[in-house]
Amino acid sequence: MSTPQSGGMRSVNAAHALILFGATGDLSKRMLLPSLYGLDIEGLLSSPLKIIASGRQPMTDDQFRNYAKDVLLTHNDNNPSSHEALDNFLKRLSYVVVDLNDSKNIASLGKTIKNIDQANPAIFMSTAPNLFETAIEGLRLSGLTNGKARIALEKPLGHDRQSSQAINDAVQTAFSEDRIFRIDHYLGKETVQNLLALRFGNALFEPLWNANAIDHVQITVAETVGVENRGSFYDQAGALRDMVQNHMLQLLALVAMEPPAHFNATEIRDEKVKVLRSLRHIDRKNVLQNTVIGQYGPGAVGMTPYPGYRDDLGASSNSETFVAIKANIDNWRWKGVPFYLRTGKRLPIRQSEILIQFKPVQHSIFDTPLQANKLLIRLQPEESIRLTVMAKEPGLDRNGLQLREVALDLSLTAAFSTQRRRISYERLLIDFIEGDQTLFVRRDEIEAQWDWIDRIRDGWLHHKMQPKTYPAGTWGPSAAVALTEREGVSWHD
Ligand code: BG6
């Protein structure tokens, strides 16, 4: 992982041209333009870096600059700054109309970059994957795939292993793996990277980070939002492919991986992929015992009433908006330790967290019941780490020592309150521009993820499993509670 620095000390691989396909789309508006601007005002973009925006909509450079200005003034409370800084940023921008369905048309893009070979162009594809093949062909014709040119790909990268392979094959005809940056925006989140700091920067946890001391792990990514205006995409995907295949499996891999010998892209990803390949298959034989799916019906989040998924969608559907899974990792470290995963839309709160539940003490000398230690790593909305421990209640203990669970709380948001909170794309974009792949997903990881997911989906189809309805604003169908309760485990809500 590179350490961004202001001033001139940058990677020799740093791009001098960043090409944004899909520059007028939603991601660009919400994340990419604000992130690039945030990096610029901190002096983290090199002075030669030009940003070439591209989209289907005809616009002149000035019209795009005005569009970007508007975006930055309205979507950018993260980065207040002066007019001068904004004008300087806008000067980096230019715009080229490109129809990604037409490879010859893309070829004209190459002409906008002087000395392509020295520019190390960084090409960010924020577009539908069905356009990738013609786009790659066009990039090749324009000379934009040569030398150190690199490409970043947004999800969804396929809808199963086969389609993901086809996309990867197409991209690899033009870019070698060390020049392909597959995005999982969870890897750009501070707290996700903090998992590595916590595990490998402290002597305390690693000796206990295994089946001897850990009873089980829970990973929850709960959202209060519904399907919003993404129905046509989401309904094809469902929660398993939208959230578990990527974000949740990456979290699981970071929690479960062996310590790499060095902090670099190859070794970290080597360790993650080993975990992903060690996931016990969930297939037709055991999918009914190990997974639960749900779909939100009408209900309320807090005091606000919401319609059900089908009303949001305006159509009947059997896609899951909630999934809970009991996963197992078949290796020495995690033998017999279940990893419970759960994600859903229209749940009661927006909260992503990882709970490490330790085993009880070997032998208790106290009369009062003891709670086993828990380590709760909260990723969002606030970032915190909480360790619960047993402590003696103050008093003279005439009826025996009284113990109570208390929390050692570390609020990362408060501890680093002077630091600006960044959106994950700032991190991902600077690493992409500088050519550091540590926080991007390698092909073998993606394919191991799909292998595991495809078996689950095949099991669901085989058993014609239908999602159970849960009222909006609740923690999913009751079967999700039963999934853990039958093993004596309660979800941490
Ligand atoms: C995206 C999913 O990848 O992640 C969305 O497609 C989901 O459905 C989003 O809402 C969640 O991201 P975050 O950063 O808000 O937790």
Coordinates of C-alpha atoms and ligand atoms in Angstrom, one line a residue:
M1 CA 0.0 0.0 0.0
S2 CA 1.5 3.3 -0.9
T3 CA 1.8 6.1 1.5
P4 CA 0.5 9.2 -0.3
Q5 CA 2.7 12.2 0.3
S6 CA 2.3 15.8 -0.8
G7 CA 5.0 17.3 -2.9
G8 CA 6.8 15.5 -5.7
M9 CA 7.8 12.1 -4.2
R10 CA 5.5 9.8 -6.1
S11 CA 5.6 6.4 -7.6
V12 CA 7.5 6.2 -10.9
N13 CA 4.4 4.4 -12.2
A14 CA 2.1 7.3 -11.4
A15 CA -0.4 8.0 -14.2
H16 CA -0.3 11.4 -15.9
A17 CA -3.7 10.8 -17.5
L18 CA -6.8 9.5 -15.7
I19 CA -9.6 8.5 -18.1
L20 CA -13.1 8.2 -16.6
F21 CA -15.6 6.3 -18.6
G22 CA -19.1 6.9 -17.3
A23 CA -18.1 10.3 -16.1
T24 CA -21.6 11.7 -16.0
G25 CA -23.0 8.6 -14.2
D26 CA -24.1 8.2 -10.6
L27 CA -20.8 6.8 -9.2
S28 CA -18.8 9.6 -10.7
K29 CA -21.2 12.2 -9.2
R30 CA -21.3 10.7 -5.7
M31 CA -17.8 9.3 -5.3
L32 CA -15.3 9.8 -8.1
L33 CA -15.4 13.6 -8.7
P34 CA -15.6 14.4 -5.0
S35 CA -12.7 12.0 -4.2
L36 CA -10.5 13.4 -6.9
Y37 CA -11.2 16.9 -5.8
G38 CA -10.5 15.9 -2.2
L39 CA -7.1 14.5 -3.2
D40 CA -6.3 17.5 -5.3
I41 CA -6.9 20.1 -2.5
E42 CA -4.5 18.1 -0.3
G43 CA -1.9 18.3 -3.0
L44 CA -2.0 14.5 -3.6
L45 CA -2.5 14.6 -7.4
S46 CA 0.6 15.3 -9.3
S47 CA 0.7 18.5 -11.3
P48 CA 0.8 16.9 -14.8
L49 CA -2.3 14.7 -14.0
K50 CA -5.0 15.3 -16.5
I51 CA -8.5 13.9 -16.0
I52 CA -10.2 13.0 -19.2
A53 CA -13.9 12.5 -18.6
S54 CA -15.9 10.6 -21.1
G55 CA -19.5 9.7 -21.7
R56 CA -22.2 9.4 -24.4
Q57 CA -23.7 12.7 -23.8
P58 CA -22.3 15.4 -26.1
M59 CA -20.6 18.1 -24.1
T60 CA -17.8 20.5 -24.5
D61 CA -14.9 20.7 -22.1
D62 CA -16.4 23.8 -20.5
Q63 CA -19.8 22.2 -20.2
F64 CA -18.3 19.3 -18.4
R65 CA -16.4 21.6 -16.1
N66 CA -19.6 23.4 -15.3
Y67 CA -21.3 20.1 -14.6
A68 CA -18.4 19.0 -12.4
K69 CA -18.4 22.3 -10.6
D70 CA -22.1 21.9 -9.9
V71 CA -21.5 18.4 -8.6
L72 CA -18.7 19.5 -6.3
L73 CA -20.6 22.4 -4.9
T74 CA -23.7 20.2 -4.1
H75 CA -22.3 16.8 -3.3
N76 CA -19.2 17.7 -1.5
D77 CA -19.6 18.7 2.1
N78 CA -16.6 16.6 2.8
N79 CA -14.2 19.0 1.1
P80 CA -15.0 22.7 1.6
S81 CA -12.4 24.8 -0.1
S82 CA -11.7 28.0 -1.9
H83 CA -12.9 29.0 -5.3
E84 CA -9.3 29.1 -6.4
A85 CA -8.8 25.4 -5.4
L86 CA -11.9 24.5 -7.3
D87 CA -10.9 26.4 -10.4
N88 CA -7.5 24.7 -10.3
F89 CA -9.1 21.3 -10.1
L90 CA -11.5 22.1 -13.0
K91 CA -8.5 23.0 -15.2
R92 CA -7.4 19.3 -15.0
L93 CA -10.7 18.2 -16.6
S94 CA -11.5 17.8 -20.2
Y95 CA -14.3 15.8 -21.9
V96 CA -14.6 13.5 -24.9
V97 CA -17.8 12.0 -26.2
V98 CA -17.4 8.3 -26.6
D99 CA -19.9 5.6 -27.5
L100 CA -18.6 2.5 -25.9
N101 CA -20.6 0.3 -28.3
D102 CA -18.3 1.5 -31.1
S103 CA -14.6 0.5 -30.8
K104 CA -13.6 2.9 -33.6
N105 CA -15.2 5.8 -31.8
I106 CA -13.2 5.0 -28.7
A107 CA -10.0 5.0 -30.7
S108 CA -10.4 8.8 -31.1
L109 CA -9.8 9.0 -27.4
G110 CA -6.1 8.1 -27.8
K111 CA -5.5 11.3 -29.8
T112 CA -6.4 13.4 -26.8
I113 CA -3.4 12.1 -24.8
K114 CA 0.0 13.3 -25.8
N115 CA 2.9 10.8 -25.5
I116 CA 0.7 7.9 -24.4
D117 CA 3.7 5.8 -23.6
Q118 CA 4.9 8.2 -21.0
A119 CA 1.4 9.1 -19.7
N120 CA 0.8 5.7 -18.1
P121 CA -2.9 6.2 -18.6
A122 CA -5.1 5.0 -15.8
I123 CA -8.5 4.0 -17.2
F124 CA -11.4 3.8 -14.9
M125 CA -14.4 1.9 -16.2
S126 CA -17.5 2.9 -14.3
T127 CA -19.8 1.4 -17.0
A128 CA -21.9 -1.7 -17.5
P129 CA -19.7 -4.8 -18.0
N130 CA -21.5 -5.8 -21.3
L131 CA -19.6 -2.8 -22.8
F132 CA -16.2 -4.0 -21.7
E133 CA -15.4 -6.1 -24.7
T134 CA -15.9 -3.4 -27.3
A135 CA -14.3 -0.9 -25.0
I136 CA -11.2 -3.0 -24.6
E137 CA -11.0 -3.3 -28.4
G138 CA -11.3 0.4 -28.8
L139 CA -8.7 1.1 -26.2
R140 CA -6.3 -1.3 -28.0
L141 CA -6.9 0.5 -31.4
S142 CA -6.2 3.8 -29.7
G143 CA -2.9 2.6 -28.2
L144 CA -4.3 3.1 -24.7
T145 CA -3.5 -0.5 -23.7
N146 CA 0.3 -0.2 -24.2
G147 CA 3.1 0.1 -21.8
K148 CA 2.1 0.8 -18.3
A149 CA -1.5 1.7 -19.1
R150 CA -3.8 0.2 -16.4
I151 CA -7.5 -0.3 -16.0
A152 CA -9.9 -0.2 -13.0
L153 CA -13.1 -2.2 -13.2
E154 CA -16.2 -1.6 -11.1
K155 CA -18.6 -4.3 -10.0
P156 CA -20.6 -6.2 -11.0
L157 CA -17.9 -8.3 -12.7
G158 CA -20.2 -11.0 -14.0
H159 CA -23.1 -12.7 -12.4
D160 CA -21.5 -16.1 -11.9
R161 CA -18.1 -17.7 -12.3
Q162 CA -18.5 -18.2 -16.0
S163 CA -19.5 -14.7 -16.9
S164 CA -16.8 -13.3 -14.6
Q165 CA -14.2 -15.5 -16.3
A166 CA -15.4 -14.2 -19.7
I167 CA -15.0 -10.6 -18.5
N168 CA -11.6 -11.3 -17.1
D169 CA -10.5 -13.1 -20.3
A170 CA -11.6 -10.1 -22.4
V171 CA -9.7 -7.7 -20.2
Q172 CA -6.7 -9.8 -20.1
T173 CA -6.4 -9.9 -23.9
A174 CA -5.2 -6.3 -23.5
F175 CA -4.0 -5.8 -19.9
S176 CA -1.8 -8.1 -17.8
E177 CA -3.0 -9.0 -14.3
D178 CA -0.6 -6.5 -12.7
R179 CA -2.4 -3.7 -14.7
I180 CA -5.9 -4.7 -13.8
F181 CA -7.5 -3.1 -10.7
R182 CA -10.8 -4.7 -9.7
I183 CA -12.6 -2.6 -7.2
D184 CA -14.3 -3.7 -4.1
H185 CA -15.1 -0.4 -2.4
Y186 CA -15.1 -2.0 1.0
L187 CA -11.3 -2.4 0.8
G188 CA -11.0 1.4 0.6
K189 CA -12.8 1.9 3.9
E190 CA -10.4 2.9 6.8
T191 CA -11.8 0.4 9.3
V192 CA -11.5 -2.5 6.8
Q193 CA -7.8 -1.7 6.5
N194 CA -7.8 -1.3 10.2
L195 CA -8.5 -5.0 10.5
L196 CA -5.0 -5.6 9.3
A197 CA -3.6 -3.0 11.7
L198 CA -5.5 -4.5 14.6
R199 CA -4.5 -8.1 13.9
F200 CA -0.9 -7.7 12.8
G201 CA 0.1 -4.5 14.6
N202 CA -0.7 -5.7 18.1
A203 CA 0.8 -8.7 20.0
L204 CA -2.4 -9.1 21.9
F205 CA -4.8 -10.7 19.5
E206 CA -2.9 -13.0 17.1
P207 CA -2.1 -15.7 19.7
L208 CA -5.9 -16.0 20.4
W209 CA -7.0 -15.6 16.8
N210 CA -7.9 -19.2 16.1
A211 CA -10.2 -22.1 17.0
N212 CA -8.6 -22.6 20.5
A213 CA -9.9 -19.3 21.8
I214 CA -12.6 -18.2 19.4
D215 CA -16.1 -19.7 19.5
H216 CA -17.5 -18.1 16.4
V217 CA -17.4 -15.0 14.2
Q218 CA -20.4 -12.9 13.1
I219 CA -20.2 -10.5 10.1
T220 CA -23.2 -8.2 9.7
V221 CA -23.7 -5.6 7.0
A222 CA -27.2 -4.1 7.7
E223 CA -28.7 -1.3 5.6
T224 CA -31.8 0.7 6.2
V225 CA -32.2 1.7 2.5
G226 CA -34.4 -0.3 0.2
V227 CA -33.7 -1.1 -3.4
E228 CA -34.0 2.7 -4.3
N229 CA -33.8 3.3 -8.0
R230 CA -31.6 0.4 -8.8
G231 CA -34.4 -2.2 -9.1
S232 CA -33.5 -3.5 -12.6
F233 CA -29.9 -4.3 -11.5
Y234 CA -30.6 -5.4 -8.0
D235 CA -33.4 -7.7 -8.8
Q236 CA -31.1 -9.6 -11.2
A237 CA -28.5 -9.8 -8.5
G238 CA -30.1 -10.3 -5.1
A239 CA -28.3 -9.8 -1.8
L240 CA -26.0 -12.8 -2.2
R241 CA -24.4 -11.5 -5.4
D242 CA -24.7 -7.9 -4.5
M243 CA -23.1 -8.0 -1.1
V244 CA -21.9 -11.4 0.0
Q245 CA -19.9 -12.4 -3.2
N246 CA -17.7 -9.3 -2.8
H247 CA -17.8 -7.2 0.3
M248 CA -18.7 -9.8 2.9
L249 CA -16.3 -12.4 1.6
Q250 CA -13.5 -9.8 1.5
L251 CA -14.2 -9.0 5.2
L252 CA -14.3 -12.7 6.0
A253 CA -10.9 -13.2 4.2
L254 CA -9.3 -10.3 6.1
V255 CA -10.5 -11.6 9.4
A256 CA -9.5 -15.2 8.7
M257 CA -6.3 -15.0 6.7
E258 CA -2.9 -16.0 7.9
P259 CA -0.4 -13.3 8.6
P260 CA 1.4 -12.4 5.4
A261 CA 5.2 -12.1 5.6
H262 CA 5.1 -8.6 4.1
F263 CA 2.6 -5.9 3.5
N264 CA 2.4 -6.0 -0.2
A265 CA -0.2 -6.7 -2.9
T266 CA 1.0 -10.2 -3.7
E267 CA 1.4 -11.5 -0.2
I268 CA -1.8 -10.1 1.2
R269 CA -3.8 -11.4 -1.8
D270 CA -2.1 -14.8 -1.6
E271 CA -3.3 -15.1 2.0
K272 CA -6.9 -14.0 1.2
V273 CA -7.3 -16.4 -1.7
K274 CA -6.2 -19.3 0.5
V275 CA -9.0 -18.5 2.9
L276 CA -11.6 -18.1 0.1
R277 CA -10.5 -21.5 -1.3
S278 CA -10.9 -23.1 2.1
L279 CA -14.5 -22.1 2.5
R280 CA -16.5 -25.3 3.0
H281 CA -18.9 -25.8 0.1
I282 CA -22.5 -25.0 0.7
D283 CA -24.4 -26.8 -2.0
R284 CA -27.5 -28.9 -2.7
K285 CA -26.7 -31.2 0.2
N286 CA -26.5 -28.7 2.9
V287 CA -27.9 -25.4 1.6
L288 CA -31.1 -25.7 3.5
Q289 CA -29.4 -26.0 6.9
N290 CA -26.8 -23.3 6.2
T291 CA -28.6 -20.4 4.5
V292 CA -31.7 -18.3 5.0
I293 CA -33.2 -15.8 2.5
G294 CA -35.7 -13.1 3.0
Q295 CA -37.4 -10.3 1.1
Y296 CA -38.7 -7.2 2.9
G297 CA -42.4 -6.6 3.0
P298 CA -44.2 -3.3 4.1
G299 CA -43.1 -2.1 7.5
A300 CA -41.4 0.8 9.1
V301 CA -37.8 1.8 9.8
G302 CA -37.9 3.9 13.0
M303 CA -41.1 5.9 12.6
T304 CA -41.0 6.0 8.8
P305 CA -43.3 3.6 7.0
Y306 CA -42.0 1.9 3.8
P307 CA -43.6 -0.3 1.2
G308 CA -42.4 -3.7 0.5
Y309 CA -39.8 -4.7 -2.0
R310 CA -42.3 -5.7 -4.7
D311 CA -44.0 -2.4 -4.4
D312 CA -40.6 -0.6 -4.7
L313 CA -39.8 -2.7 -7.7
G314 CA -43.3 -2.4 -9.2
A315 CA -43.2 -6.1 -10.1
S316 CA -43.5 -9.5 -8.5
S317 CA -40.1 -11.0 -7.6
N318 CA -38.4 -13.8 -5.7
S319 CA -35.1 -12.1 -5.3
E320 CA -33.6 -12.0 -1.9
T321 CA -33.0 -8.7 -0.1
F322 CA -31.7 -10.5 3.0
V323 CA -29.4 -13.4 3.4
A324 CA -27.9 -15.2 6.4
I325 CA -25.3 -17.9 6.0
K326 CA -23.4 -20.2 8.3
A327 CA -20.0 -20.6 6.7
N328 CA -17.1 -22.7 7.8
I329 CA -13.4 -22.4 6.9
D330 CA -11.8 -25.8 6.6
N331 CA -8.3 -25.2 7.7
W332 CA -6.3 -25.7 10.9
R333 CA -6.8 -22.3 12.3
W334 CA -10.6 -22.2 12.0
K335 CA -11.5 -25.8 12.5
G336 CA -15.0 -25.9 14.0
V337 CA -15.5 -22.1 14.2
P338 CA -18.6 -21.0 12.3
F339 CA -18.6 -17.7 10.5
Y340 CA -22.2 -16.3 10.5
L341 CA -22.8 -13.8 7.8
R342 CA -25.8 -11.6 7.5
T343 CA -26.8 -8.8 5.2
G344 CA -30.0 -7.1 4.2
K345 CA -31.8 -4.1 3.0
R346 CA -34.5 -2.3 5.1
L347 CA -33.1 -3.6 8.4
P348 CA -33.7 -1.5 11.6
I349 CA -30.3 0.3 11.5
R350 CA -27.4 0.9 9.2
Q351 CA -24.6 -0.9 10.8
S352 CA -21.7 -3.0 9.6
E353 CA -19.7 -4.9 12.2
I354 CA -17.6 -7.9 12.9
L355 CA -18.0 -9.7 16.2
I356 CA -15.3 -12.1 17.4
Q357 CA -16.9 -14.2 20.1
F358 CA -14.3 -15.8 22.4
K359 CA -14.8 -19.0 24.2
P360 CA -15.6 -19.1 28.0
V361 CA -12.8 -19.4 30.5
Q362 CA -11.6 -23.0 30.9
H363 CA -12.7 -23.2 34.5
S364 CA -14.6 -20.6 36.5
I365 CA -13.8 -20.0 40.2
F366 CA -16.7 -17.6 40.6
D367 CA -20.3 -18.2 41.6
T368 CA -21.6 -15.6 39.3
P369 CA -22.0 -16.5 35.6
L370 CA -19.3 -15.2 33.4
Q371 CA -19.8 -13.8 29.9
A372 CA -17.1 -14.8 27.5
N373 CA -15.1 -12.0 26.0
K374 CA -16.2 -10.4 22.8
L375 CA -14.3 -8.2 20.3
L376 CA -16.7 -6.0 18.3
I377 CA -15.2 -4.2 15.4
R378 CA -17.7 -1.7 14.0
L379 CA -17.0 -0.5 10.5
Q380 CA -19.9 1.9 10.0
P381 CA -21.6 4.3 10.5
E382 CA -19.1 5.1 13.4
E383 CA -15.8 3.3 13.5
S384 CA -15.0 1.7 16.8
I385 CA -13.5 -1.3 18.5
R386 CA -15.0 -2.7 21.7
L387 CA -13.6 -5.4 23.8
T388 CA -15.9 -6.7 26.6
V389 CA -14.3 -8.1 29.7
M390 CA -15.5 -9.3 33.1
A391 CA -14.8 -7.0 36.0
K392 CA -15.6 -7.0 39.7
E393 CA -18.4 -4.9 40.8
P394 CA -17.3 -2.5 43.6
G395 CA -18.5 -3.6 47.0
L396 CA -17.7 -5.8 50.1
D397 CA -19.0 -8.9 48.5
R398 CA -20.8 -10.3 51.5
N399 CA -22.6 -12.7 49.1
G400 CA -19.5 -13.6 47.1
L401 CA -17.7 -11.8 44.4
Q402 CA -20.0 -10.1 41.9
L403 CA -18.7 -9.8 38.3
R404 CA -20.1 -7.8 35.6
E405 CA -19.4 -7.4 31.9
V406 CA -17.8 -4.0 31.0
A407 CA -16.5 -2.6 27.8
L408 CA -13.1 -1.3 26.8
D409 CA -14.2 1.1 24.1
L410 CA -12.1 2.6 21.5
S411 CA -13.8 5.1 19.3
L412 CA -11.6 5.5 16.2
T413 CA -13.8 8.3 15.0
A414 CA -13.0 10.2 18.3
A415 CA -9.3 9.1 18.6
F416 CA -8.6 10.5 15.1
S417 CA -11.2 13.3 15.2
T418 CA -8.7 15.8 13.8
Q419 CA -8.4 13.8 10.6
R420 CA -10.8 14.3 7.8
R421 CA -13.0 11.3 7.1
R422 CA -12.4 10.2 3.6
I423 CA -14.7 8.3 1.3
S424 CA -13.3 5.0 0.3
Y425 CA -12.8 6.0 -3.3
E426 CA -10.2 8.6 -2.3
R427 CA -8.0 5.8 -1.2
L428 CA -8.8 3.6 -4.1
L429 CA -8.2 6.3 -6.7
I430 CA -4.9 7.4 -5.3
D431 CA -3.7 3.8 -5.2
F432 CA -4.9 3.3 -8.7
I433 CA -3.2 6.4 -10.0
E434 CA 0.0 5.4 -8.3
G435 CA -0.2 1.8 -9.4
D436 CA -0.6 0.0 -6.1
Q437 CA -2.8 -3.1 -6.2
T438 CA -2.9 -4.0 -2.5
L439 CA -6.5 -2.9 -2.1
F440 CA -7.8 -4.3 -5.3
V441 CA -9.1 -7.8 -5.9
R442 CA -7.1 -10.3 -7.9
R443 CA -8.6 -12.6 -10.5
D444 CA -8.1 -15.8 -8.4
E445 CA -9.9 -14.2 -5.5
I446 CA -12.9 -13.2 -7.5
E447 CA -13.1 -16.6 -9.0
A448 CA -12.8 -18.4 -5.7
Q449 CA -15.6 -16.1 -4.4
W450 CA -17.8 -17.0 -7.4
D451 CA -17.1 -20.7 -6.9
W452 CA -18.5 -20.6 -3.4
I453 CA -21.5 -18.4 -4.3
D454 CA -22.5 -20.4 -7.4
R455 CA -22.9 -23.5 -5.4
I456 CA -25.2 -21.8 -3.0
R457 CA -27.3 -20.4 -5.8
D458 CA -27.4 -23.8 -7.5
G459 CA -28.7 -25.2 -4.1
W460 CA -31.4 -22.6 -3.9
L461 CA -32.6 -23.2 -7.4
H462 CA -32.5 -27.0 -6.9
H463 CA -34.6 -26.8 -3.8
K464 CA -36.8 -24.0 -5.3
M465 CA -36.0 -22.0 -2.1
Q466 CA -38.2 -18.9 -1.8
P467 CA -37.3 -15.9 0.3
K468 CA -39.4 -15.5 3.4
T469 CA -41.0 -12.1 3.9
Y470 CA -39.8 -9.9 6.8
P471 CA -41.4 -6.6 7.7
A472 CA -39.2 -3.6 6.7
G473 CA -37.4 -2.4 9.8
T474 CA -36.8 -5.9 11.3
W475 CA -33.8 -8.1 11.4
G476 CA -34.9 -10.4 8.6
P477 CA -37.0 -13.5 8.7
S478 CA -37.2 -15.5 12.0
A479 CA -35.4 -18.4 10.3
A480 CA -32.3 -16.2 10.4
V481 CA -32.6 -16.2 14.2
A482 CA -33.1 -20.0 14.2
L483 CA -30.0 -20.4 12.1
T484 CA -27.8 -19.4 15.0
E485 CA -30.0 -20.1 18.0
R486 CA -30.1 -23.8 17.3
E487 CA -26.4 -23.7 18.0
G488 CA -26.8 -21.7 21.1
V489 CA -25.6 -18.4 19.4
S490 CA -27.5 -15.1 19.3
W491 CA -27.0 -12.5 16.6
H492 CA -25.4 -9.3 17.9
D493 CA -28.1 -6.7 17.1
Ligands
BG6_1 C1 -22.8 -1.8 -3.1 C2 -24.1 -2.5 -3.3 O1 -21.8 -2.6 -3.6 O2 -22.6 -1.6 -1.7 C3 -25.3 -1.7 -2.7 O3 -24.3 -2.7 -4.7 C4 -25.0 -1.4 -1.2 O4 -26.5 -2.4 -2.8 C5 -23.6 -0.8 -1.1 O5 -26.0 -0.5 -0.8 C6 -23.3 -0.6 0.4 O6 -22.1 0.2 0.5 P1 -21.8 1.0 1.8 O7 -20.4 1.6 1.5 O8 -22.9 2.1 1.9 O9 -21.9 0.1 2.9

